[in-house]
Amino acid sequence: DGSPTMVTRPAPRQNCRSLVLGWKAILIVVQQTIVFILISKLNNAIENDQRDIASHLYTQYQVDGALKATNNNDCATIRKRKLPGSTANITKPNPQLTLVGISYSDDTTSDFAITFLVEAACKYGIQSYVMLKERTSTNSITKKIKAFAHHMQPLPTTEDYGIVRSPPKCVDWIHISQSPSDDYLMNSTRSRIIRKNDALEESEPDYSFTKYNNPLDKDNRIARIKRSREYQREELRGILELKITLQSDELKNAPPKIPSADWQKNSVIAVLDLDMFAYPSLLDMIETATKYILPPMAYAPDASSQTPNKAGHKTQFHAICANGIFVRLKDGDYYDKRHYDTYSTILLPKNWLFREPELNKKKRKKKGMDQSQTFRHILKESKSYVVGDEGGALIYNPLPVRSCFGGLALYRADVWMDPECRYDIYHEDDAAFTSKNFRHACEHVVFHECLRRKMSEDGRKSGSMGDGGAGFDIAVMPDMLTLWHNT
């Protein structure tokens, strides 16, 4: 009929579908490739992070040359610094600091104590010696130390000529041992008493004349602690003396030169409880030991830096104790800080702060300061103000006492390792500081009183009264705090 013919073409549905599927396949391949690349990079990053994991916790301090040459970590690895409190350009060698502690078992050792020991080893190169009465496999502190140390291990360092030096594993610097049986410790104490009395025959020591402070008391907890601390002290003294003998040649070449015979006077032993919830900063401990415990340097160009300060505070002690506190919520309104370790604390001249538990409140008031008042007394009697360019600054000076501990005490090594004094001895004068309930004086009081008698006698023989004029000099450092676990 002459009308145009309409040609209909089929819709390209099949072609479009094939094209879409092709693009999807390409996208899937691209996505898989990208994911594969990202996963590979992520795995490499994780591996690198695991190798560098120590660096995200602490800045590692450079090791002194003498320590680097011998891999010796018996002292803090911070370089010498200006003597605190001195305007002169004087440096003191860092103390050879060693940590010593006992605990009943793995379970009674706090995680805070373990972290403290690991930080001391990995960050500052400080050796620790821990003795436990009982071991627990399910809650082993050995496993915890390894886990914590994994994240604090110092990194390898690259030295001249591309030599890579890997530091020793700091986990090896924490030495854990188990104490002998109670019978062994008892026999050890008994044998030393016999030797000291120079008995011709090994007869049983007789303490039947007293019911207090019997060193051979089998059932008393404090008596067992005395024997344990003394056993550890004897063992450690032998270890350290042998170690110094083996290292004497290297120490002679270490600047500044220290005679090997005087190594104990230039070393510090930190005795600590291992059930605390907080410990002082290790830097503060090193600073305190350097400033107040190490003897004045004979080669110091400015000896005035070792004299008492203008306020008349002493600057040299044989031992410095932490200010051990615990906290109570008072009337639901504020936290009351209290000095917890009154059992070992004796103010000068002879004011023992402990109160018998059974005394009623009226008798307690007559007894003297309570724990809150003791904490405030320590702060009040030790504080002073230093005038500077920006006004006065409050500082705390060591407060001299007759005895203290507070969960941690720093001793000059030659004092703590004195062979003539012990934790497990008997002396009639210790009865003045003995609880009727516990039947024993604190082991720290017994040890400190022995050192006081010994050093006073040495002072009389030599025409002087010891380094501090009164025999054994010990003080509480108010701002070197420990926190007792019973909070």
Short mmCIF file of C-alpha atoms in Angstrom, two decimals:
data_model
loop_
_atom_site.label_atom_id
_atom_site.label_comp_id
_atom_site.label_asym_id
_atom_site.label_seq_id
_atom_site.Cartn_x
_atom_site.Cartn_y
_atom_site.Cartn_z
CA ASP A 1 0.00 0.00 0.00
CA GLY A 2 2.99 2.24 -0.19
CA SER A 3 3.33 2.84 3.61
CA PRO A 4 6.83 2.54 5.07
CA THR A 5 7.79 -0.71 6.68
CA MET A 6 8.75 -0.49 10.41
CA VAL A 7 11.77 -2.60 11.32
CA THR A 8 11.87 -3.64 15.01
CA ARG A 9 15.19 -4.56 16.55
CA PRO A 10 15.45 -6.76 19.66
CA ALA A 11 16.51 -4.98 22.89
CA PRO A 12 20.19 -5.50 23.69
CA ARG A 13 19.27 -6.95 27.07
CA GLN A 14 21.60 -9.90 26.79
CA ASN A 15 24.57 -7.73 25.79
CA CYS A 16 24.00 -5.32 28.68
CA ARG A 17 23.77 -8.18 31.10
CA SER A 18 27.09 -9.58 29.89
CA LEU A 19 28.68 -6.16 30.14
CA VAL A 20 27.48 -5.66 33.72
CA LEU A 21 28.74 -9.06 34.74
CA GLY A 22 32.09 -8.30 33.18
CA TRP A 23 32.44 -5.05 35.10
CA LYS A 24 31.43 -6.77 38.30
CA ALA A 25 34.08 -9.39 37.78
CA ILE A 26 36.68 -6.70 37.18
CA LEU A 27 35.61 -4.83 40.34
CA ILE A 28 35.78 -8.00 42.39
CA VAL A 29 39.29 -8.72 41.13
CA VAL A 30 40.36 -5.14 41.89
CA GLN A 31 38.82 -5.28 45.38
CA GLN A 32 40.48 -8.59 46.13
CA THR A 33 43.80 -7.23 44.95
CA ILE A 34 43.44 -4.12 47.13
CA VAL A 35 42.42 -6.19 50.14
CA PHE A 36 45.35 -8.52 49.57
CA ILE A 37 47.76 -5.57 49.43
CA LEU A 38 46.25 -3.96 52.53
CA ILE A 39 46.40 -7.22 54.50
CA SER A 40 50.03 -7.71 53.51
CA LYS A 41 50.92 -4.21 54.62
CA LEU A 42 48.95 -4.65 57.84
CA ASN A 43 50.79 -7.89 58.63
CA ASN A 44 54.12 -6.17 58.03
CA ALA A 45 53.06 -3.30 60.28
CA ILE A 46 52.04 -5.73 63.01
CA GLU A 47 55.36 -7.54 62.78
CA ASN A 48 57.25 -4.25 62.95
CA ASP A 49 55.10 -3.10 65.87
CA GLN A 50 55.84 -6.31 67.73
CA ARG A 51 59.54 -5.75 67.20
CA ASP A 52 59.24 -2.12 68.34
CA ILE A 53 56.71 -2.66 71.09
CA ALA A 54 59.11 -1.59 73.87
CA SER A 55 59.45 1.90 72.42
CA HIS A 56 55.83 2.88 72.96
CA LEU A 57 56.08 2.52 76.73
CA TYR A 58 59.29 4.22 77.79
CA THR A 59 62.12 6.25 76.39
CA GLN A 60 65.17 4.07 76.78
CA TYR A 61 68.11 5.65 78.58
CA GLN A 62 71.59 5.33 77.18
CA VAL A 63 73.78 2.93 79.09
CA ASP A 64 77.04 4.18 80.56
CA GLY A 65 80.20 3.00 78.86
CA ALA A 66 81.32 0.81 81.76
CA LEU A 67 77.95 -0.90 81.85
CA LYS A 68 77.76 -1.25 78.07
CA ALA A 69 81.15 -2.93 77.95
CA THR A 70 80.25 -5.56 80.55
CA ASN A 71 76.46 -5.85 80.18
CA ASN A 72 76.44 -5.13 83.91
CA ASN A 73 73.10 -3.83 85.14
CA ASP A 74 73.78 -3.48 88.83
CA CYS A 75 73.01 0.23 88.89
CA ALA A 76 70.68 2.65 87.24
CA THR A 77 71.52 3.27 83.60
CA ILE A 78 70.92 7.00 83.72
CA ARG A 79 73.99 9.10 83.17
CA LYS A 80 75.55 11.10 85.97
CA ARG A 81 73.78 14.34 86.69
CA LYS A 82 74.24 17.45 88.75
CA LEU A 83 74.11 16.89 92.47
CA PRO A 84 70.63 17.91 93.69
CA GLY A 85 70.57 21.00 95.88
CA SER A 86 73.99 22.21 94.78
CA THR A 87 74.72 25.32 92.72
CA ALA A 88 78.16 24.04 91.80
CA ASN A 89 78.75 21.95 88.74
CA ILE A 90 79.26 18.71 90.67
CA THR A 91 78.19 15.25 89.69
CA LYS A 92 77.85 12.15 91.81
CA PRO A 93 77.93 8.63 90.49
CA ASN A 94 74.53 6.99 90.54
CA PRO A 95 74.21 4.52 93.39
CA GLN A 96 74.56 0.82 92.73
CA LEU A 97 70.91 0.17 93.60
CA THR A 98 69.61 -3.33 94.36
CA LEU A 99 66.02 -4.23 95.29
CA VAL A 100 65.37 -6.87 97.95
CA GLY A 101 61.97 -8.19 99.04
CA ILE A 102 60.16 -11.13 100.59
CA SER A 103 56.57 -12.27 100.22
CA TYR A 104 54.56 -15.19 101.52
CA SER A 105 53.53 -16.52 98.11
CA ASP A 106 52.80 -15.66 94.49
CA ASP A 107 49.20 -14.87 95.44
CA THR A 108 50.15 -12.33 98.12
CA THR A 109 52.55 -10.48 95.79
CA SER A 110 50.71 -7.56 94.24
CA ASP A 111 50.73 -6.82 90.52
CA PHE A 112 51.92 -3.33 91.44
CA ALA A 113 55.02 -4.83 93.01
CA ILE A 114 55.67 -6.97 89.93
CA THR A 115 55.32 -3.96 87.64
CA PHE A 116 57.68 -2.01 89.89
CA LEU A 117 60.35 -4.72 89.70
CA VAL A 118 60.00 -5.09 85.93
CA GLU A 119 60.24 -1.34 85.37
CA ALA A 120 63.32 -1.21 87.58
CA ALA A 121 64.97 -3.95 85.54
CA CYS A 122 63.96 -2.91 82.02
CA LYS A 123 64.06 0.86 82.31
CA TYR A 124 66.87 1.42 84.80
CA GLY A 125 68.86 -1.81 84.79
CA ILE A 126 68.30 -2.51 88.50
CA GLN A 127 68.64 -6.04 89.84
CA SER A 128 65.97 -7.45 92.15
CA TYR A 129 66.05 -10.41 94.55
CA VAL A 130 62.68 -11.82 95.62
CA MET A 131 62.16 -14.67 98.08
CA LEU A 132 58.80 -16.43 98.50
CA LYS A 133 57.81 -18.88 101.20
CA GLU A 134 55.32 -20.74 99.00
CA ARG A 135 55.00 -20.99 95.20
CA THR A 136 51.74 -21.12 93.25
CA SER A 137 51.79 -22.50 89.73
CA THR A 138 48.38 -21.12 88.74
CA ASN A 139 49.26 -17.53 89.65
CA SER A 140 53.02 -17.61 89.19
CA ILE A 141 54.76 -14.26 89.39
CA THR A 142 57.41 -15.70 87.08
CA LYS A 143 54.83 -15.82 84.28
CA LYS A 144 53.62 -12.31 85.08
CA ILE A 145 57.16 -10.95 85.06
CA LYS A 146 57.80 -12.48 81.64
CA ALA A 147 54.56 -11.01 80.28
CA PHE A 148 55.26 -7.52 81.63
CA ALA A 149 58.92 -7.60 80.62
CA HIS A 150 57.97 -8.48 77.02
CA HIS A 151 56.50 -4.98 76.66
CA MET A 152 59.38 -3.19 78.41
CA GLN A 153 62.41 -4.95 76.96
CA PRO A 154 64.92 -2.35 75.65
CA LEU A 155 65.40 -2.32 71.90
CA PRO A 156 68.64 -3.23 70.12
CA THR A 157 70.89 -0.27 69.39
CA THR A 158 73.04 0.40 66.34
CA GLU A 159 76.54 1.55 67.17
CA ASP A 160 79.56 2.57 65.11
CA TYR A 161 80.26 0.62 61.93
CA GLY A 162 76.68 -0.64 61.90
CA ILE A 163 77.19 -3.03 64.80
CA VAL A 164 73.84 -3.93 66.38
CA ARG A 165 73.98 -4.58 70.09
CA SER A 166 71.08 -6.44 71.67
CA PRO A 167 70.68 -5.68 75.37
CA PRO A 168 70.37 -8.57 77.83
CA LYS A 169 66.87 -9.74 78.64
CA CYS A 170 65.74 -7.68 81.59
CA VAL A 171 63.58 -10.57 82.81
CA ASP A 172 66.85 -12.26 83.80
CA TRP A 173 67.62 -9.43 86.21
CA ILE A 174 64.76 -10.33 88.54
CA HIS A 175 65.87 -13.27 90.67
CA ILE A 176 63.14 -15.31 92.36
CA SER A 177 63.86 -17.97 94.95
CA GLN A 178 61.91 -19.98 97.48
CA SER A 179 62.87 -19.80 101.11
CA PRO A 180 63.94 -22.94 102.93
CA SER A 181 61.61 -24.74 105.32
CA ASP A 182 60.79 -23.30 108.73
CA ASP A 183 62.96 -25.97 110.35
CA TYR A 184 65.93 -25.01 108.20
CA LEU A 185 65.54 -21.31 109.07
CA MET A 186 65.18 -22.20 112.74
CA ASN A 187 68.36 -24.27 112.69
CA SER A 188 70.17 -21.50 110.84
CA THR A 189 69.23 -18.98 113.54
CA ARG A 190 70.10 -21.45 116.29
CA SER A 191 73.56 -22.18 114.85
CA ARG A 192 74.43 -18.51 114.52
CA ILE A 193 73.40 -17.86 118.11
CA ILE A 194 75.69 -20.68 119.25
CA ARG A 195 78.61 -19.34 117.20
CA LYS A 196 78.10 -15.82 118.50
CA ASN A 197 78.10 -17.03 122.10
CA ASP A 198 81.36 -18.92 121.44
CA ALA A 199 79.93 -22.00 123.10
CA LEU A 200 82.37 -24.86 123.51
CA GLU A 201 79.56 -27.34 123.15
CA GLU A 202 76.60 -26.99 120.83
CA SER A 203 73.97 -26.75 123.54
CA GLU A 204 70.46 -25.49 122.86
CA PRO A 205 70.18 -21.71 123.48
CA ASP A 206 67.85 -21.05 126.39
CA TYR A 207 65.36 -18.19 126.18
CA SER A 208 62.96 -19.55 128.79
CA PHE A 209 63.60 -16.47 130.95
CA THR A 210 61.48 -14.31 128.63
CA LYS A 211 58.23 -14.66 126.74
CA TYR A 212 59.06 -11.74 124.44
CA ASN A 213 61.35 -11.56 121.38
CA ASN A 214 62.46 -15.17 121.57
CA PRO A 215 64.35 -15.68 118.26
CA LEU A 216 63.57 -19.42 118.42
CA ASP A 217 59.83 -18.93 118.73
CA LYS A 218 58.36 -21.54 116.37
CA ASP A 219 54.76 -20.40 116.08
CA ASN A 220 55.05 -16.62 116.00
CA ARG A 221 54.54 -14.93 112.62
CA ILE A 222 56.93 -12.04 113.32
CA ALA A 223 59.62 -14.45 114.50
CA ARG A 224 59.32 -16.34 111.19
CA ILE A 225 59.58 -13.07 109.25
CA LYS A 226 62.73 -12.19 111.21
CA ARG A 227 64.36 -15.48 110.30
CA SER A 228 63.32 -15.14 106.63
CA ARG A 229 64.68 -11.61 106.27
CA GLU A 230 67.94 -12.60 107.94
CA TYR A 231 68.37 -15.64 105.71
CA GLN A 232 67.85 -13.48 102.61
CA ARG A 233 70.27 -10.85 103.91
CA GLU A 234 72.99 -13.45 104.49
CA GLU A 235 72.45 -14.98 101.06
CA LEU A 236 72.47 -11.65 99.26
CA ARG A 237 75.57 -10.45 101.06
CA GLY A 238 77.48 -13.44 99.72
CA ILE A 239 76.11 -12.92 96.20
CA LEU A 240 76.97 -9.22 96.05
CA GLU A 241 80.42 -9.64 97.54
CA LEU A 242 81.25 -12.33 94.99
CA LYS A 243 79.86 -10.24 92.13
CA ILE A 244 81.88 -7.18 93.12
CA THR A 245 85.01 -9.30 93.43
CA LEU A 246 84.54 -10.57 89.87
CA GLN A 247 83.87 -7.07 88.56
CA SER A 248 86.52 -5.23 90.56
CA ASP A 249 88.85 -4.73 87.58
CA GLU A 250 86.11 -3.13 85.48
CA LEU A 251 84.88 -0.94 88.34
CA LYS A 252 88.37 0.51 88.79
CA ASN A 253 88.26 1.81 85.23
CA ALA A 254 84.74 3.21 85.47
CA PRO A 255 84.63 7.01 85.86
CA PRO A 256 84.64 8.42 88.49
CA LYS A 257 87.16 6.03 89.99
CA ILE A 258 85.90 4.40 93.19
CA PRO A 259 88.23 2.20 95.25
CA SER A 260 86.93 -1.35 95.15
CA ALA A 261 87.18 -1.54 98.95
CA ASP A 262 84.57 1.24 99.20
CA TRP A 263 82.00 -0.27 96.85
CA GLN A 264 79.55 -0.95 99.69
CA LYS A 265 79.57 2.70 100.75
CA ASN A 266 78.72 3.68 97.18
CA SER A 267 75.92 1.12 96.88
CA VAL A 268 72.34 1.19 98.10
CA ILE A 269 70.04 -1.67 99.09
CA ALA A 270 66.30 -1.05 98.84
CA VAL A 271 64.33 -3.37 101.14
CA LEU A 272 60.64 -3.49 100.24
CA ASP A 273 57.37 -5.21 100.98
CA LEU A 274 55.75 -6.84 97.96
CA ASP A 275 52.09 -6.40 98.87
CA MET A 276 51.83 -2.65 98.30
CA PHE A 277 49.44 -0.83 95.96
CA ALA A 278 51.87 1.95 94.99
CA TYR A 279 55.62 2.56 95.14
CA PRO A 280 57.74 5.69 94.78
CA SER A 281 59.10 6.72 91.44
CA LEU A 282 62.37 4.94 90.74
CA LEU A 283 63.86 8.28 89.71
CA ASP A 284 62.89 9.70 93.11
CA MET A 285 64.50 6.74 94.84
CA ILE A 286 67.72 7.18 92.87
CA GLU A 287 67.66 10.92 93.57
CA THR A 288 67.07 10.36 97.30
CA ALA A 289 69.84 7.78 97.53
CA THR A 290 72.24 10.03 95.65
CA LYS A 291 71.49 13.11 97.71
CA TYR A 292 71.06 11.73 101.21
CA ILE A 293 72.71 8.29 101.47
CA LEU A 294 75.83 8.20 99.32
CA PRO A 295 78.85 9.56 101.25
CA PRO A 296 80.38 12.89 100.22
CA MET A 297 82.83 12.55 97.39
CA ALA A 298 86.42 13.13 98.40
CA TYR A 299 87.12 14.64 94.99
CA ALA A 300 84.13 17.04 95.05
CA PRO A 301 85.39 20.59 94.45
CA ASP A 302 82.62 22.04 96.63
CA ALA A 303 82.32 20.18 99.92
CA SER A 304 79.69 22.65 101.11
CA SER A 305 77.14 20.75 99.08
CA GLN A 306 77.27 18.03 101.73
CA THR A 307 76.82 20.25 104.79
CA PRO A 308 73.45 20.77 106.53
CA ASN A 309 71.24 23.25 104.73
CA LYS A 310 70.42 26.72 106.01
CA ALA A 311 67.39 25.46 107.92
CA GLY A 312 69.64 23.08 109.86
CA HIS A 313 68.30 19.88 108.31
CA LYS A 314 70.67 16.93 108.10
CA THR A 315 71.76 15.91 104.64
CA GLN A 316 73.47 12.56 105.28
CA PHE A 317 71.85 9.35 106.56
CA HIS A 318 72.59 5.66 106.67
CA ALA A 319 69.01 4.85 105.68
CA ILE A 320 65.90 6.60 104.32
CA CYS A 321 62.38 5.17 104.70
CA ALA A 322 59.31 5.75 102.58
CA ASN A 323 56.30 7.48 104.09
CA GLY A 324 53.91 4.53 104.05
CA ILE A 325 50.26 5.55 104.05
CA PHE A 326 46.80 4.10 103.72
CA VAL A 327 43.57 5.97 103.04
CA ARG A 328 40.18 5.90 104.74
CA LEU A 329 36.96 7.58 103.67
CA LYS A 330 36.18 9.93 106.58
CA ASP A 331 32.51 10.51 107.38
CA GLY A 332 31.70 9.92 103.70
CA ASP A 333 33.07 13.39 102.99
CA TYR A 334 36.85 13.25 102.40
CA TYR A 335 39.76 10.83 102.25
CA ASP A 336 41.89 10.73 105.36
CA LYS A 337 45.57 9.86 104.79
CA ARG A 338 47.17 7.91 107.61
CA HIS A 339 50.66 6.65 108.39
CA TYR A 340 50.17 2.89 108.41
CA ASP A 341 53.48 1.41 109.60
CA THR A 342 53.47 2.57 113.20
CA TYR A 343 54.80 -0.80 114.35
CA SER A 344 58.23 0.00 112.95
CA THR A 345 58.17 3.77 113.52
CA ILE A 346 59.88 5.28 116.56
CA LEU A 347 60.24 9.04 116.76
CA LEU A 348 63.24 10.59 118.49
CA PRO A 349 64.25 10.18 121.17
CA LYS A 350 62.19 7.09 122.06
CA ASN A 351 58.54 7.60 121.08
CA TRP A 352 57.15 4.34 119.70
CA LEU A 353 53.93 5.09 117.78
CA PHE A 354 52.26 1.68 117.87
CA ARG A 355 49.06 1.23 119.89
CA GLU A 356 47.94 -2.10 121.27
CA PRO A 357 44.72 -3.21 119.50
CA GLU A 358 42.76 -3.97 122.67
CA LEU A 359 43.17 -0.53 124.22
CA ASN A 360 39.95 1.43 124.38
CA LYS A 361 39.59 4.90 122.92
CA LYS A 362 40.24 6.71 126.19
CA LYS A 363 43.52 4.92 126.71
CA ARG A 364 44.44 5.45 123.07
CA LYS A 365 44.09 9.21 123.50
CA LYS A 366 46.51 9.08 126.41
CA LYS A 367 48.94 7.02 124.37
CA GLY A 368 49.82 9.74 121.87
CA MET A 369 49.28 10.46 118.20
CA ASP A 370 46.99 8.34 116.10
CA GLN A 371 47.86 7.39 112.52
CA SER A 372 46.26 10.49 110.97
CA GLN A 373 48.08 12.77 113.40
CA THR A 374 51.32 10.92 112.70
CA PHE A 375 51.01 11.54 108.96
CA ARG A 376 50.38 15.25 109.51
CA HIS A 377 53.21 15.43 112.06
CA ILE A 378 55.72 14.01 109.58
CA LEU A 379 54.70 16.56 106.94
CA LYS A 380 54.72 19.47 109.38
CA GLU A 381 58.10 18.74 110.96
CA SER A 382 59.90 18.17 107.66
CA LYS A 383 58.62 20.91 105.38
CA SER A 384 60.49 24.09 104.54
CA TYR A 385 60.31 26.82 101.94
CA VAL A 386 62.94 27.71 99.39
CA VAL A 387 62.85 31.25 98.03
CA GLY A 388 63.35 31.40 94.29
CA ASP A 389 62.81 33.76 91.39
CA GLU A 390 59.12 32.87 91.23
CA GLY A 391 58.43 32.96 94.96
CA GLY A 392 58.68 30.37 97.70
CA ALA A 393 58.51 26.67 96.91
CA LEU A 394 57.46 24.06 99.45
CA ILE A 395 59.93 21.20 99.83
CA TYR A 396 60.18 18.31 102.27
CA ASN A 397 63.36 17.31 104.07
CA PRO A 398 64.07 13.89 105.59
CA LEU A 399 62.69 13.68 109.13
CA PRO A 400 65.23 11.99 111.46
CA VAL A 401 63.68 9.20 113.52
CA ARG A 402 64.88 6.32 115.66
CA SER A 403 63.34 3.64 113.43
CA CYS A 404 61.01 3.39 110.42
CA PHE A 405 60.19 1.32 107.36
CA GLY A 406 56.94 2.28 105.61
CA GLY A 407 57.01 -0.59 103.14
CA LEU A 408 60.32 0.48 101.58
CA ALA A 409 63.68 1.57 102.99
CA LEU A 410 66.93 2.56 101.31
CA TYR A 411 70.14 1.52 103.11
CA ARG A 412 73.75 2.19 102.40
CA ALA A 413 74.96 -1.28 101.50
CA ASP A 414 77.77 -1.47 104.05
CA VAL A 415 75.25 -0.67 106.79
CA TRP A 416 72.59 -3.16 105.71
CA MET A 417 75.15 -5.94 105.24
CA ASP A 418 76.89 -5.34 108.60
CA PRO A 419 77.74 -8.86 109.85
CA GLU A 420 77.42 -7.87 113.51
CA CYS A 421 73.71 -7.03 113.32
CA ARG A 422 70.80 -9.26 112.44
CA TYR A 423 67.03 -9.25 112.14
CA ASP A 424 66.66 -12.32 114.36
CA ILE A 425 68.68 -11.43 117.45
CA TYR A 426 67.57 -10.96 121.04
CA HIS A 427 68.37 -7.89 123.13
CA GLU A 428 66.69 -6.89 126.36
CA ASP A 429 66.33 -3.25 125.28
CA ASP A 430 63.93 -4.27 122.48
CA ALA A 431 61.28 -5.02 125.11
CA ALA A 432 60.42 -1.30 125.14
CA PHE A 433 59.16 -1.66 121.55
CA THR A 434 57.40 -5.02 121.85
CA SER A 435 53.69 -5.62 121.54
CA LYS A 436 52.13 -7.70 124.31
CA ASN A 437 49.81 -9.26 121.77
CA PHE A 438 52.42 -10.07 119.13
CA ARG A 439 55.19 -10.88 121.68
CA HIS A 440 57.82 -9.65 119.25
CA ALA A 441 59.27 -6.30 118.27
CA CYS A 442 59.16 -5.48 114.57
CA GLU A 443 62.10 -7.02 112.73
CA HIS A 444 63.08 -3.59 111.40
CA VAL A 445 63.16 -2.16 114.92
CA VAL A 446 65.37 -5.03 116.11
CA PHE A 447 67.77 -4.48 113.23
CA HIS A 448 67.87 -0.69 113.61
CA GLU A 449 68.41 -0.84 117.36
CA CYS A 450 71.33 -3.21 116.81
CA LEU A 451 72.85 -0.81 114.28
CA ARG A 452 72.34 2.09 116.69
CA ARG A 453 74.13 0.28 119.52
CA LYS A 454 76.92 -0.90 117.26
CA MET A 455 77.58 2.46 115.60
CA SER A 456 77.38 4.35 118.88
CA GLU A 457 79.97 1.99 120.34
CA ASP A 458 82.17 2.41 117.27
CA GLY A 459 81.85 6.18 117.64
CA ARG A 460 82.91 6.07 121.28
CA LYS A 461 85.93 3.93 120.44
CA SER A 462 87.04 6.24 117.64
CA GLY A 463 86.34 9.45 119.53
CA SER A 464 83.34 10.40 117.37
CA MET A 465 79.74 9.37 117.38
CA GLY A 466 79.50 7.86 113.93
CA ASP A 467 78.81 9.69 110.70
CA GLY A 468 75.87 11.60 112.11
CA GLY A 469 76.97 12.21 115.71
CA ALA A 470 74.56 9.69 117.27
CA GLY A 471 75.40 6.36 115.72
CA PHE A 472 72.84 5.08 113.26
CA ASP A 473 71.12 7.88 111.30
CA ILE A 474 67.77 7.05 109.70
CA ALA A 475 64.94 9.27 108.49
CA VAL A 476 61.50 9.26 106.87
CA MET A 477 61.25 10.94 103.46
CA PRO A 478 57.77 12.55 103.59
CA ASP A 479 57.16 12.80 99.84
CA MET A 480 58.53 9.34 98.99
CA LEU A 481 55.18 7.59 99.37
CA THR A 482 54.05 4.00 99.39
CA LEU A 483 50.40 2.96 99.54
CA TRP A 484 49.44 0.03 101.70
CA HIS A 485 47.13 -2.58 100.15
CA ASN A 486 44.41 -2.24 102.82
CA THR A 487 42.68 0.79 101.31
#
